[in-house]
Tab-separated table of C-alpha atoms in Angstrom:
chain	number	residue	atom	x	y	z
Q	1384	UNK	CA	0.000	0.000	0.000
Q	1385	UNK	CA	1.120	3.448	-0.712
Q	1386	UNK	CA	2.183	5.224	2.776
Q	1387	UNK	CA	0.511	8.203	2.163
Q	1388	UNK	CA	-2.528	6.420	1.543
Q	1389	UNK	CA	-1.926	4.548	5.101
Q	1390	UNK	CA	-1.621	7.646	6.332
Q	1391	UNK	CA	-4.853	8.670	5.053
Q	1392	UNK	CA	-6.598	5.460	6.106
Q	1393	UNK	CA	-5.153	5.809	9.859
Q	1394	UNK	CA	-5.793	9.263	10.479
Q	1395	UNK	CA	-9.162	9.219	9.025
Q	1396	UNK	CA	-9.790	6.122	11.495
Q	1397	UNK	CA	-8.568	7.885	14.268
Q	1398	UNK	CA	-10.721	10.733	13.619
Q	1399	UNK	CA	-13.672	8.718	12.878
Q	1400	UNK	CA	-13.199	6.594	16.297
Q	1401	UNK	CA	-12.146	9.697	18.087
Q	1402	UNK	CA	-9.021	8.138	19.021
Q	1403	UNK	CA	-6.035	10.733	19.943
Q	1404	UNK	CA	-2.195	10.098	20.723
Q	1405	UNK	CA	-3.220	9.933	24.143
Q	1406	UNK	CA	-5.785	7.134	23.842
Q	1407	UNK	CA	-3.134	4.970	21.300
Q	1408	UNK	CA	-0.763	4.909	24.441
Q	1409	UNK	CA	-3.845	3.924	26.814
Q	1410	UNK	CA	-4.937	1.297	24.487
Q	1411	UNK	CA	-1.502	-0.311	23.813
Q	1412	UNK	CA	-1.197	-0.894	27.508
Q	1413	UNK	CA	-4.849	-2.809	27.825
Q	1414	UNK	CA	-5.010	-6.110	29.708
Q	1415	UNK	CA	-0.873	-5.491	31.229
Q	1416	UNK	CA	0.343	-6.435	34.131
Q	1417	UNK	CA	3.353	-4.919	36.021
Q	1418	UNK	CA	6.248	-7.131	35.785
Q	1419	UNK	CA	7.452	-8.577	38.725
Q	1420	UNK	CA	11.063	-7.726	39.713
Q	1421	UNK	CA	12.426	-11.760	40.078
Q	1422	UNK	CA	11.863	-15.314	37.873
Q	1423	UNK	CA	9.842	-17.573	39.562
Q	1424	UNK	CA	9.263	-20.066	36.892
Q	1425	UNK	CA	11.296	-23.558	37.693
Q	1426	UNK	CA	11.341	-25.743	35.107
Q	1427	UNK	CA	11.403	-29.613	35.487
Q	1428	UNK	CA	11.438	-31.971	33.038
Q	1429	UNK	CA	8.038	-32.672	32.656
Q	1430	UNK	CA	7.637	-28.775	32.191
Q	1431	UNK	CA	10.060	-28.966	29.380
Q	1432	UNK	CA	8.664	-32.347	27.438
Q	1433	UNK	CA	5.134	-30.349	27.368
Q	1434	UNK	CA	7.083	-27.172	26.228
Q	1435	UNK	CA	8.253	-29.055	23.461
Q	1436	UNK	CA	5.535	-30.361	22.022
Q	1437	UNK	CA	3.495	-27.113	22.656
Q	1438	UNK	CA	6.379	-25.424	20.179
Q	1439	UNK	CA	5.727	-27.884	17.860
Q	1440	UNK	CA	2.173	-27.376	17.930
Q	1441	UNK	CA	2.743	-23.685	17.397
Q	1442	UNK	CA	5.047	-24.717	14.352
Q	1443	UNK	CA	7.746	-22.045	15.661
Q	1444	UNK	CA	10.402	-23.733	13.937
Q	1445	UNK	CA	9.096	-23.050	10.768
Q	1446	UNK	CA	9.637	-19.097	10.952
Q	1447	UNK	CA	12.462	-19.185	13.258
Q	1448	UNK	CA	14.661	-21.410	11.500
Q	1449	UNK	CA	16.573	-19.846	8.212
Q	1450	UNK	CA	17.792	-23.015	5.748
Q	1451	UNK	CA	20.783	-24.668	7.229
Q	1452	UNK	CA	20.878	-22.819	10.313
Q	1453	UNK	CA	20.759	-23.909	13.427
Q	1454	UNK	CA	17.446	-24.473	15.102
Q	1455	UNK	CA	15.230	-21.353	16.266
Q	1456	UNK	CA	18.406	-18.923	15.950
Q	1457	UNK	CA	16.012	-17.113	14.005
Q	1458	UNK	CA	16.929	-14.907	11.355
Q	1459	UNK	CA	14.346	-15.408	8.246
Q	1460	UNK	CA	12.600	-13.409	6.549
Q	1461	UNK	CA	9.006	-13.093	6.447
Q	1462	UNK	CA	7.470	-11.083	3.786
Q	1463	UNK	CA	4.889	-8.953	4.042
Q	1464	UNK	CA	3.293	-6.635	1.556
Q	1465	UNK	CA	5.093	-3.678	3.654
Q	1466	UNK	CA	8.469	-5.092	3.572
Q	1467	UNK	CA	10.488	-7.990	5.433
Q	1468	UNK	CA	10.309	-8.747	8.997
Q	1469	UNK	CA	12.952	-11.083	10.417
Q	1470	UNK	CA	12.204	-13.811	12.990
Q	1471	UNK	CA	14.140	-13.224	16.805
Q	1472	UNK	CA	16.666	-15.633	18.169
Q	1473	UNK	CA	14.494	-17.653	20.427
Q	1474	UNK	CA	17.658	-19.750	21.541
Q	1475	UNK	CA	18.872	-19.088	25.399
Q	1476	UNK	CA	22.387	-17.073	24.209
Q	1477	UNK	CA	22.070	-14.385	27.014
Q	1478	UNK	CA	23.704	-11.491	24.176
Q	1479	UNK	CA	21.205	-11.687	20.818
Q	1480	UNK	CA	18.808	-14.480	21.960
Q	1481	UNK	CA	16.414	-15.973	25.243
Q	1482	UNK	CA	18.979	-16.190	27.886
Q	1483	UNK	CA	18.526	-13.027	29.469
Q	1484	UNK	CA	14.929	-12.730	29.547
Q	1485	UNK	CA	12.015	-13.794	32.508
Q	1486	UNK	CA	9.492	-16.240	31.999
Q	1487	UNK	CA	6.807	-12.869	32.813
Q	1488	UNK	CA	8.971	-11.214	29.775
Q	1489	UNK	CA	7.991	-14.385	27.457
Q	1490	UNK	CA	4.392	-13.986	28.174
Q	1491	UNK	CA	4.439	-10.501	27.841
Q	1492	UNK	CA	5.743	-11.246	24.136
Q	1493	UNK	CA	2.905	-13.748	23.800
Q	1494	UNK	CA	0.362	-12.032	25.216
Q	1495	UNK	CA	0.493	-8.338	24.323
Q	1496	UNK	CA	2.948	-8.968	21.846
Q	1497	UNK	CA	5.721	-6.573	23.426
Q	1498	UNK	CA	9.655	-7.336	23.169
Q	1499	UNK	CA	12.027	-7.280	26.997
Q	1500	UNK	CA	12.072	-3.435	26.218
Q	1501	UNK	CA	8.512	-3.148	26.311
Q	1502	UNK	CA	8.883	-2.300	22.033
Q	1503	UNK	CA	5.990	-3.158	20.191
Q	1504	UNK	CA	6.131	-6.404	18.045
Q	1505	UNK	CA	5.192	-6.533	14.543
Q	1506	UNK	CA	2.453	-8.798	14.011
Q	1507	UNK	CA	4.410	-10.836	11.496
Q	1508	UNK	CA	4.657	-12.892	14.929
Q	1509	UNK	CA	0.921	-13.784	15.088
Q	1510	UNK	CA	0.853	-12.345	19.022
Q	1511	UNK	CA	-2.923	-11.779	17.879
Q	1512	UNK	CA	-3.426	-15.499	17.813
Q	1513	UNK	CA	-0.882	-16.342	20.523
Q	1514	UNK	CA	-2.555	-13.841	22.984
Q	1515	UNK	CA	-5.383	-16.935	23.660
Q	1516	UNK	CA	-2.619	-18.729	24.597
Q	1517	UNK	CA	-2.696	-19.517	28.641
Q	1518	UNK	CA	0.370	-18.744	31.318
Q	1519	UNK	CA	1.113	-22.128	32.162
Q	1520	UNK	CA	1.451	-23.139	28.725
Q	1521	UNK	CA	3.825	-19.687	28.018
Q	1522	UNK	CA	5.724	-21.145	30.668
Q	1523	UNK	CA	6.137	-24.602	29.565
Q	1524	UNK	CA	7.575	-23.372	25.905
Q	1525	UNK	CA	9.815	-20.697	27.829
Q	1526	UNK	CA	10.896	-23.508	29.569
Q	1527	UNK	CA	11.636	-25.901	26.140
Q	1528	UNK	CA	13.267	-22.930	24.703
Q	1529	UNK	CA	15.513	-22.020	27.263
Q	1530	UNK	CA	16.638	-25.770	27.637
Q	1531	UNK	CA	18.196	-25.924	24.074
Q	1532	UNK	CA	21.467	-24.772	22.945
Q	1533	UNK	CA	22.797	-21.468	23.154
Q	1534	UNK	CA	23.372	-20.223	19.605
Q	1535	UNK	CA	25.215	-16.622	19.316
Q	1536	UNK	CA	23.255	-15.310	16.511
Q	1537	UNK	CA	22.582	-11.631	16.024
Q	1538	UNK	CA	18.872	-10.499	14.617
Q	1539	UNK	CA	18.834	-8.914	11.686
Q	1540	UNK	CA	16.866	-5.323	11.573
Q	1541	UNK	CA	13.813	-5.118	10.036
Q	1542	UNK	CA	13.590	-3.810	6.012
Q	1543	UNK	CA	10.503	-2.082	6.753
Q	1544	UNK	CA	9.241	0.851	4.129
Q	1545	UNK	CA	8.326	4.135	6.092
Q	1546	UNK	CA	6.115	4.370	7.881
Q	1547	UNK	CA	5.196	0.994	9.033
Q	1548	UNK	CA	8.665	0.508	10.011
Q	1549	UNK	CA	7.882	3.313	12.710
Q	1550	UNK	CA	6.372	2.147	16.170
Q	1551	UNK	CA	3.864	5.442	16.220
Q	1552	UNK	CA	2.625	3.485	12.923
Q	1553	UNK	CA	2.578	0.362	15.088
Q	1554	UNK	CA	1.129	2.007	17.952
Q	1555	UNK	CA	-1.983	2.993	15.952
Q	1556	UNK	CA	-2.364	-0.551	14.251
Q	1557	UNK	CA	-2.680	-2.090	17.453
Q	1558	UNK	CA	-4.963	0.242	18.953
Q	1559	UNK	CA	-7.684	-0.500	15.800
Q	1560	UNK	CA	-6.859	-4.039	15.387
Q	1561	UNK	CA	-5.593	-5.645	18.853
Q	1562	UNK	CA	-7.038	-6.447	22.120
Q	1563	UNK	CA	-5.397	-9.093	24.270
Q	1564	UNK	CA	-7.477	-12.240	25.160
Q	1565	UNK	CA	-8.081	-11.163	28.369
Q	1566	UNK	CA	-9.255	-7.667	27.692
Q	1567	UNK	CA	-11.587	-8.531	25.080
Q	1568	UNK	CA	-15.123	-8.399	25.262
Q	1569	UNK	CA	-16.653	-11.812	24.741
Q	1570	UNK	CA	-18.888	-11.752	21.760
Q	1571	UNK	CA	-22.684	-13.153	22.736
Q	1572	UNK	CA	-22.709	-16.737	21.596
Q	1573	UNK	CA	-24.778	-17.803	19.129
Q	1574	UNK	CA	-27.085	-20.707	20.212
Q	1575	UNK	CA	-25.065	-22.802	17.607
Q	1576	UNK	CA	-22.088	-21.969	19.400
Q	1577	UNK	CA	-23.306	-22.909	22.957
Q	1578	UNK	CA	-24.846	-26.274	21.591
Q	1579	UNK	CA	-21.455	-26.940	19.802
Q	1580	UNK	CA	-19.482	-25.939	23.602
Q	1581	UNK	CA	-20.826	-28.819	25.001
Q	1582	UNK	CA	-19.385	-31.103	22.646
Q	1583	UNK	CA	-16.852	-33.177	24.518
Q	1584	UNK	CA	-13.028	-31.752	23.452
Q	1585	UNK	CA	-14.659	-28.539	21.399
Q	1586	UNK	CA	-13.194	-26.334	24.028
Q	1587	UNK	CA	-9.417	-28.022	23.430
Q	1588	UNK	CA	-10.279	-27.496	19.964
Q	1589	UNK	CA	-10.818	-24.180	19.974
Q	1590	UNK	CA	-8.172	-23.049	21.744
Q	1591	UNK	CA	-5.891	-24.805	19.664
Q	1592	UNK	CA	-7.200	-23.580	16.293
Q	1593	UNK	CA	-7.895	-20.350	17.459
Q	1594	UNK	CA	-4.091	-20.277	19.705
Q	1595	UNK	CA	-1.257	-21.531	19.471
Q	1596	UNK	CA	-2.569	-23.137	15.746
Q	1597	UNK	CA	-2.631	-19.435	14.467
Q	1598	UNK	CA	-5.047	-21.161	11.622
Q	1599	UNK	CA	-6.520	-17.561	11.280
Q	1600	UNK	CA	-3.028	-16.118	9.856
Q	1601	UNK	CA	-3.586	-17.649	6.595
Q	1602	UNK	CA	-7.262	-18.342	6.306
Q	1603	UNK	CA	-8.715	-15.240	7.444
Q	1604	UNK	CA	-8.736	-12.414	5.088
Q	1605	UNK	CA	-6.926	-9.779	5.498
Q	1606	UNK	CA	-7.783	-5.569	5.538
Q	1607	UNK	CA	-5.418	-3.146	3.554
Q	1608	UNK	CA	-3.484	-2.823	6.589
Q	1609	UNK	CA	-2.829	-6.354	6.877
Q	1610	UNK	CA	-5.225	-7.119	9.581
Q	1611	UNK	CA	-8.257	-9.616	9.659
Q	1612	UNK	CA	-11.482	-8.644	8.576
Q	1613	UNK	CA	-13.680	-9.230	11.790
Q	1614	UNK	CA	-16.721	-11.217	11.258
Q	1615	UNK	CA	-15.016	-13.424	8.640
Q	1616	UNK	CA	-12.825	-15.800	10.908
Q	1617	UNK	CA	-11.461	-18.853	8.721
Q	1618	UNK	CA	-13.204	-17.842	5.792
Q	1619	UNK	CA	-10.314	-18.414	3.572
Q	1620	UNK	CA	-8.019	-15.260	1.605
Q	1621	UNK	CA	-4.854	-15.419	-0.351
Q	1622	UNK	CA	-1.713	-15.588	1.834
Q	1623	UNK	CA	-0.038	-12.105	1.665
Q	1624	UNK	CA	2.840	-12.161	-1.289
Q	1625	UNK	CA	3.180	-16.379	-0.742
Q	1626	UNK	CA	0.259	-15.838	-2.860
Q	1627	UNK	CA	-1.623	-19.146	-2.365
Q	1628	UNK	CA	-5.184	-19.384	-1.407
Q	1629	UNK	CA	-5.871	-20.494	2.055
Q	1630	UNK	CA	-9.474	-21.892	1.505
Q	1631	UNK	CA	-12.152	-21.431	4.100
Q	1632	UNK	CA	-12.585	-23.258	6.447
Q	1633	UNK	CA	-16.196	-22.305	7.028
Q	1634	UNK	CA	-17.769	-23.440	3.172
Q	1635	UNK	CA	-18.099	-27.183	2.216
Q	1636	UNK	CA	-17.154	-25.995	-1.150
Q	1637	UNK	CA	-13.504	-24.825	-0.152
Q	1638	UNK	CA	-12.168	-26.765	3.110
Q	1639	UNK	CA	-15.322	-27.166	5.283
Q	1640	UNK	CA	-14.897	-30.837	6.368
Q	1641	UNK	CA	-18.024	-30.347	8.643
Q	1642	UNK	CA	-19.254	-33.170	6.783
Q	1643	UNK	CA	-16.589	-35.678	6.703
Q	1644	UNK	CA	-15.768	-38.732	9.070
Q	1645	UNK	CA	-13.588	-37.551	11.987
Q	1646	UNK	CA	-11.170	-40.225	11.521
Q	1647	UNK	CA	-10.700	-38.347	7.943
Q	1648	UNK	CA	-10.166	-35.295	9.491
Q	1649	UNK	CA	-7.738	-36.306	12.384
Q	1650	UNK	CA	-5.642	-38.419	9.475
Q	1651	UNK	CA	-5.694	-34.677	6.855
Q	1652	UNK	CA	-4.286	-33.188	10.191
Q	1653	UNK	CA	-1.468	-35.857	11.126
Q	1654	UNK	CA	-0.941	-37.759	7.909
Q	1655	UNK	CA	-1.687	-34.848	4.785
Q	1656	UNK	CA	-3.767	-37.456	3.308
Q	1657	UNK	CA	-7.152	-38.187	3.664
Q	1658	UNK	CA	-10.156	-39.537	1.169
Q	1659	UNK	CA	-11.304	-36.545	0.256
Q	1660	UNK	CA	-8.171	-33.825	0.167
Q	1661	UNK	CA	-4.278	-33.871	0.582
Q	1662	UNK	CA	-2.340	-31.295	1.943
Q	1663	UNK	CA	-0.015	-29.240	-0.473
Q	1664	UNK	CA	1.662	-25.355	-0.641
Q	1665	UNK	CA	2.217	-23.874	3.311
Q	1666	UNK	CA	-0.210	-26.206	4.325
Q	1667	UNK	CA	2.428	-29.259	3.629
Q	1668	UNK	CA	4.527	-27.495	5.758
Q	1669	UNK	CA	2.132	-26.796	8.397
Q	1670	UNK	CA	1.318	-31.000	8.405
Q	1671	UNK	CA	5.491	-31.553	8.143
Q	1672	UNK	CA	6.690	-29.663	10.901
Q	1673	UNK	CA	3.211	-29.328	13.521
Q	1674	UNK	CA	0.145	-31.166	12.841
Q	1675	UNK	CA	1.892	-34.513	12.333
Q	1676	UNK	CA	2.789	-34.183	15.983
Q	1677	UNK	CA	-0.610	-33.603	17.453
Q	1678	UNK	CA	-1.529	-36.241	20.371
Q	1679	UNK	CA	-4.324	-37.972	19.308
Q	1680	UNK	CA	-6.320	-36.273	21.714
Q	1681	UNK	CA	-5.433	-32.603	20.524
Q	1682	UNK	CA	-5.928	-34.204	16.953
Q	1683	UNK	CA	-9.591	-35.243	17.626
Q	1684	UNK	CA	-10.224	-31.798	19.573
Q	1685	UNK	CA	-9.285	-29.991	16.853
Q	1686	UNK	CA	-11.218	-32.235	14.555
Q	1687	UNK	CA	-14.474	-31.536	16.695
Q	1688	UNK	CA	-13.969	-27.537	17.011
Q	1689	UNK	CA	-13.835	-27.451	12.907
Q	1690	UNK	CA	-16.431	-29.891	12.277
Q	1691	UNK	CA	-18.540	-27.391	15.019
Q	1692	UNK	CA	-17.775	-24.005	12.734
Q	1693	UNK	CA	-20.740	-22.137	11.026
Q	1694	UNK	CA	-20.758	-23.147	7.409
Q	1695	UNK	CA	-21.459	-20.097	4.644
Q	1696	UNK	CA	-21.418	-21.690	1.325
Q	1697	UNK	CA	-20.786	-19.074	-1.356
Q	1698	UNK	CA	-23.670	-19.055	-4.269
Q	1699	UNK	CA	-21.899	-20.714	-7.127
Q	1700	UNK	CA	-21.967	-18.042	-9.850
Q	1701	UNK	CA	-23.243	-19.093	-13.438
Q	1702	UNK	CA	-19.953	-20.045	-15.588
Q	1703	UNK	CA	-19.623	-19.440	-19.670
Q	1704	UNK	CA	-19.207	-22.866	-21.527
Q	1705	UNK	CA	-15.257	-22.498	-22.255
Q	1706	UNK	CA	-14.467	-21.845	-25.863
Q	1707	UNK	CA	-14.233	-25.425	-27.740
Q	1708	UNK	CA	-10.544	-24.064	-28.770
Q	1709	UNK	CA	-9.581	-23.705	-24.953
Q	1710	UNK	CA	-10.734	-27.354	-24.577
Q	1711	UNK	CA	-9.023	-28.688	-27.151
Q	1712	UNK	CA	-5.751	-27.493	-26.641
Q	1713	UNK	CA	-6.104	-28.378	-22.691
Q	1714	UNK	CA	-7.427	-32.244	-24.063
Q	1715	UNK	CA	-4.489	-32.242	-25.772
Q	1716	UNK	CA	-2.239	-31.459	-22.989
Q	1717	UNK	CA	-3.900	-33.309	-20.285
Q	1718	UNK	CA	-3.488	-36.581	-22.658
Q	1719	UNK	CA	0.264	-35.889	-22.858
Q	1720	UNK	CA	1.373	-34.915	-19.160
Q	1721	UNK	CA	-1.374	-35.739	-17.118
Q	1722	UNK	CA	-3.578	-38.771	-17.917
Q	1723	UNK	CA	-0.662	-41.411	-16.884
Q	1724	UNK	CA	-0.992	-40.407	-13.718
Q	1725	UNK	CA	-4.526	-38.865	-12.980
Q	1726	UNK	CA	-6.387	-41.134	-14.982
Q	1727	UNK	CA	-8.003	-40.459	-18.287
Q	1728	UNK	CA	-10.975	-39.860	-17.109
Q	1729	UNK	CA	-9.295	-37.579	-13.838
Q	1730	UNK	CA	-10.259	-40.282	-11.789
Q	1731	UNK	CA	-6.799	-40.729	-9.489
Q	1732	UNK	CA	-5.028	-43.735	-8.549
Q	1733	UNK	CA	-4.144	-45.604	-5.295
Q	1734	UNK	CA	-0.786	-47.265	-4.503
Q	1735	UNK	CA	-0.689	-50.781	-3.546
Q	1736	UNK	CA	-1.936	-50.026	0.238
Q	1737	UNK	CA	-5.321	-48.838	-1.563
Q	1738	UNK	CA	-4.077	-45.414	0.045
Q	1739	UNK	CA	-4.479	-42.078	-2.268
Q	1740	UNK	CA	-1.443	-42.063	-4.528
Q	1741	UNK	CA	-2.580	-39.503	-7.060
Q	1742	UNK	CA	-5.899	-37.076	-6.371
Q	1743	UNK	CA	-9.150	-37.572	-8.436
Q	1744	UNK	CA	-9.447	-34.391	-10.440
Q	1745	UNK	CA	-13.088	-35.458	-11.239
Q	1746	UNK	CA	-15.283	-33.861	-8.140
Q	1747	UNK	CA	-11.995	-32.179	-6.540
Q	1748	UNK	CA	-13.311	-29.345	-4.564
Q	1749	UNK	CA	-9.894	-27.755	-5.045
Q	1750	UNK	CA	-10.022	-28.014	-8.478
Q	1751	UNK	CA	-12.897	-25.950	-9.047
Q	1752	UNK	CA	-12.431	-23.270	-6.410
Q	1753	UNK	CA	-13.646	-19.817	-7.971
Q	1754	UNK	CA	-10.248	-18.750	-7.560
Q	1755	UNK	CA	-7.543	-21.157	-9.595
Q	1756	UNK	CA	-4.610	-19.657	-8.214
Q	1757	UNK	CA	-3.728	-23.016	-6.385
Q	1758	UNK	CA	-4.048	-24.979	-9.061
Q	1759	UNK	CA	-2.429	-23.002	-11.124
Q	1760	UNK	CA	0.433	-22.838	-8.674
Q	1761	UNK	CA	0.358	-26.185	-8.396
Q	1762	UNK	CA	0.790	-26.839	-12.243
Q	1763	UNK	CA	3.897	-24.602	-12.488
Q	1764	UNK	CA	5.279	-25.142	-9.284
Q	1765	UNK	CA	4.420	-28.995	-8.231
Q	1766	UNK	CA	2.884	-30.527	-5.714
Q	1767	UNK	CA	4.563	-31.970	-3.087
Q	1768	UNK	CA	2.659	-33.540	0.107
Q	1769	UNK	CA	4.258	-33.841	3.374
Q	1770	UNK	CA	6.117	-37.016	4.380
Q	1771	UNK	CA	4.774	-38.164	7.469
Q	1772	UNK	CA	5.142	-40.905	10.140
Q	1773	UNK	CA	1.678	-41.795	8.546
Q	1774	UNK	CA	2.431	-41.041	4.754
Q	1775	UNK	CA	6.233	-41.497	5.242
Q	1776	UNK	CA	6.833	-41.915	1.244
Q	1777	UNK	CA	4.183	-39.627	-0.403
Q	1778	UNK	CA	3.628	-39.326	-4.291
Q	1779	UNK	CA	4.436	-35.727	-5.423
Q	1780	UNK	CA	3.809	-34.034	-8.616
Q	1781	UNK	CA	6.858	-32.700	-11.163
Q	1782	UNK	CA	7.074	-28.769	-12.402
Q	1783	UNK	CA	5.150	-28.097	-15.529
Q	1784	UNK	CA	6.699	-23.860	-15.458
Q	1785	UNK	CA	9.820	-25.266	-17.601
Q	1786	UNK	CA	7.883	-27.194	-20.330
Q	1787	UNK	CA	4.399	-25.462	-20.501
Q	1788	UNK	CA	3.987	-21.619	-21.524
Q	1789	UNK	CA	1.009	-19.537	-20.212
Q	1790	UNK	CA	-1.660	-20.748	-22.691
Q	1791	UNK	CA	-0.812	-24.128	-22.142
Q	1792	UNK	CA	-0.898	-23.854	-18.767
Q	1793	UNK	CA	-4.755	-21.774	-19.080
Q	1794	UNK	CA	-6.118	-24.447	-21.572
Q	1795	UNK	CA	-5.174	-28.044	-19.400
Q	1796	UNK	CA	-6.295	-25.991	-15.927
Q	1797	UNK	CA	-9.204	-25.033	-18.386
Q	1798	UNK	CA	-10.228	-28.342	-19.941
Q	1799	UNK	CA	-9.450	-29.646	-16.112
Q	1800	UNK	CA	-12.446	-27.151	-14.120
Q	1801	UNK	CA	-14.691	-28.090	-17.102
Q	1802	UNK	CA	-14.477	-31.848	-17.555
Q	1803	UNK	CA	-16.299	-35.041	-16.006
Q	1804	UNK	CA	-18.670	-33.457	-14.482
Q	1805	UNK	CA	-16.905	-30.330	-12.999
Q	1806	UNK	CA	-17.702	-27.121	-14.008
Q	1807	UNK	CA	-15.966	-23.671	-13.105
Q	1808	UNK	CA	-14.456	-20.358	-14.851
Q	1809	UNK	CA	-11.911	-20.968	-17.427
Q	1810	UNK	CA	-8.438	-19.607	-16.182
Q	1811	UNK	CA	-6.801	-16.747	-18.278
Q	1812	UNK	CA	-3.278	-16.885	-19.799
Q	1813	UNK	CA	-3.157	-13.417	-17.197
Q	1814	UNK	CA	-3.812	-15.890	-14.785
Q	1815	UNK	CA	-1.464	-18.077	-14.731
Q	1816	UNK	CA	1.006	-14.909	-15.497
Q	1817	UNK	CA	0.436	-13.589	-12.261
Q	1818	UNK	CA	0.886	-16.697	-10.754
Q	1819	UNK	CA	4.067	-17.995	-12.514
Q	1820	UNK	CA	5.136	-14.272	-11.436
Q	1821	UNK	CA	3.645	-14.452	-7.513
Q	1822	UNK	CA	1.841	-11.090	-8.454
Q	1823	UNK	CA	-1.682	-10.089	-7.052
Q	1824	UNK	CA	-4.510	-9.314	-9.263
């Protein structure tokens, strides 16, 4: 976004809300507590086991990890459209990581999402996800964290464009768009939601998904300024310049599995594979280094708490019949590069096991999502599923980018959304431009 146009967008916010320099400060320090002056935490080993797999569940590896480095020395970058933010050393070096800080500190960071110097924290860290998370459990992953090797690794600054790179900027962010957990006024629940609270393990669930799980970071859309659109919680958006579509999680069309088994759910979640969907994209990575580690337990809580959410099914728009040309060509190209594996008729294949090998195109709900950025993605780029402890040898799917120019790649993604029995928009050779490119429309 342009700055001056943030600019315009926060101070007309600010006078709209009525909210003055004075009131940013007051609202920036909602729901803290005083530090206290000494560490009281004591970690055992027990403390430390459960602070291990609570990191894991959190998936803070994957940010705080660059290639080849040393584990959570941080140091990578995470793009946003505003510029680059680069993840903290979380190990317990006293000079550029952990090993100075409290336990109170640590939940501090979690919670209001403030660094040891009481800085704001860009929300790059999701600190508006992890601010559900509870004390004890802030403690246990302090305690993980400052059990593993000390690694002397300096963090990088921030290549933030002016202003966001500014805490003022931050300041007023925060004040429209954050409200730690504890501050927050709980929304009336909707007699849905109480029936679905009584479910055994939807409470677990819920404060998984809606936690440490950070699932709303990539499928909740996103404002202008990078913030969530209230009201539409897991209702799917593209990732911010990784440019893949995070389906929603609240439409049986996209990734609404309110209607599936729950074994098929708890087996997407620890395995990538299931029936009806595999994992691919962030989400592989999500299954790689989290969700295969899920207790069964957590697994089936999770399960229960997305099986539970509201369901708002889009109204499927009326689609032109693709040109016969379009269809053709992508016939053509299907039949050379696709069919051996998908099936001539996009029906799929199993391995020997009888487990998925290669996903039915015919009925795919992925296939036919009104936007075809993943599949487009997923023709130029691959497709490559997690291996698991459940899946450990998965079947991937070979780069088409080298071998297949932009009208190629429209026609067979085409021919694909328009054949046995599916039926979607045609995909544009600007399409899959933008997408070969990782360019927004």
């Amino acid at each position: 976004m342009n700055p001056r146009r943030f600019l315009r967008l926060v101070s007309g916010a600010m006078a709209a809300l009525g909210i003055s320099a004075a009131a940013i400060v007051a609202l920036n320090l909602r729901g803290e507590d005083p530090l206290p002056s000494a560490e009281t935490l004591k970690p055992t080993p027990a403390l430390v086991a459960q602070g291990e797999y609570l990191t894991r569940v959190g998936n803070c590896m994957a940010c705080h990890t660059v290639q080849g480095g040393a584990p959570f020395a941080g140091g990578r970058g995470i793009e946003t459209p505003f510029g680059v933010v680069y993840s903290s050393n979380l190990t317990p070096d006293k000079a550029t990581g952990l090993g100075a800080w409290t336990s109170a500190e640590f939940w501090r960071a979690m919670h209001n999402g403030r660094g040891k110097d009481g800085r704001l924290l860009y929300p790059a860290f999701p600190y508006t996800s992890y601010t559900h998370v509870t004390r004890e459990d802030s403690d246990a992953i302090f305690a993980y964290l400052q059990s593993l090797p000390p690694v002397a690794q300096a963090n990088k600054a921030h290549a933030l464009r002016f202003p966001y790179s500014t805490q003022a900027a931050l300041g007023v962010w925060r004040a429209l768009f954050f409200t730690p957990a504890d501050a927050a006024q709980p929304a009336t629940p909707t007699p849905q939601a109480l029936a679905a609270a009584q479910v055994p393990d939807y409470q677990r669930g819920a404060y998984l998904v809606n936690g440490l799980g950070h699932c709303a970071a990539c499928h909740t859309p996103r404002n202008s300024l990078g913030a969530e659109q209230q009201g539409q919680a897991l209702a799917g958006g593209l990732i911010p310049v990784q440019n893949w579509l995070a389906p929603a999680l609240t439409d049986a069309g996209q990734a609404g599995v309110q209607r599936w088994p729950q074994a098929d759910v708890v087996a997407l979640l620890k395995t990538g594979v299931a029936p009806q969907a595999s994992v691919i994209g962030p989400m592989a990575e999500v299954v790689f280094r989290s969700t295969q580690y899920l207790s069964d337990a957590d697994a089936r809580a999770m399960a229960v708490y997305l099986q539970a959410l509201p369901q708002h099914a889009a109204t499927p728009a009326k689609q032109a019949a693709a040109p016969a040309s379009v269809m053709e060509r992508g016939a053509k190209v299907y039949e050379a590069q696709c069919a051996q594996c998908h099936g001539a008729q996009g029906q799929g294949a199993k391995d020997e096991a009888g487990q998925p090998a290669f996903p039915p195109l015919a009925g795919n709900r992925a296939v036919v999502l009104a936007d075809p950025t993943n599949l487009v993605r997923v023709v130029l780029q691959g497709g490559y599923l997690p291996a698991t402890a459940g899946n450990p040898r998965p079947h991937g799917m070979p780069p088409f980018q080298h071998l297949l120019g932009d009208e190629d790649v429209a026609a067979v993604t085409t021919f694909v959304r328009n054949s046995w029995g599916n039926q979607a928009a045609g995909v544009g050779t600007i399409e899959v431009y933008r997408a070969r490119e990782r360019r927004t429309p």
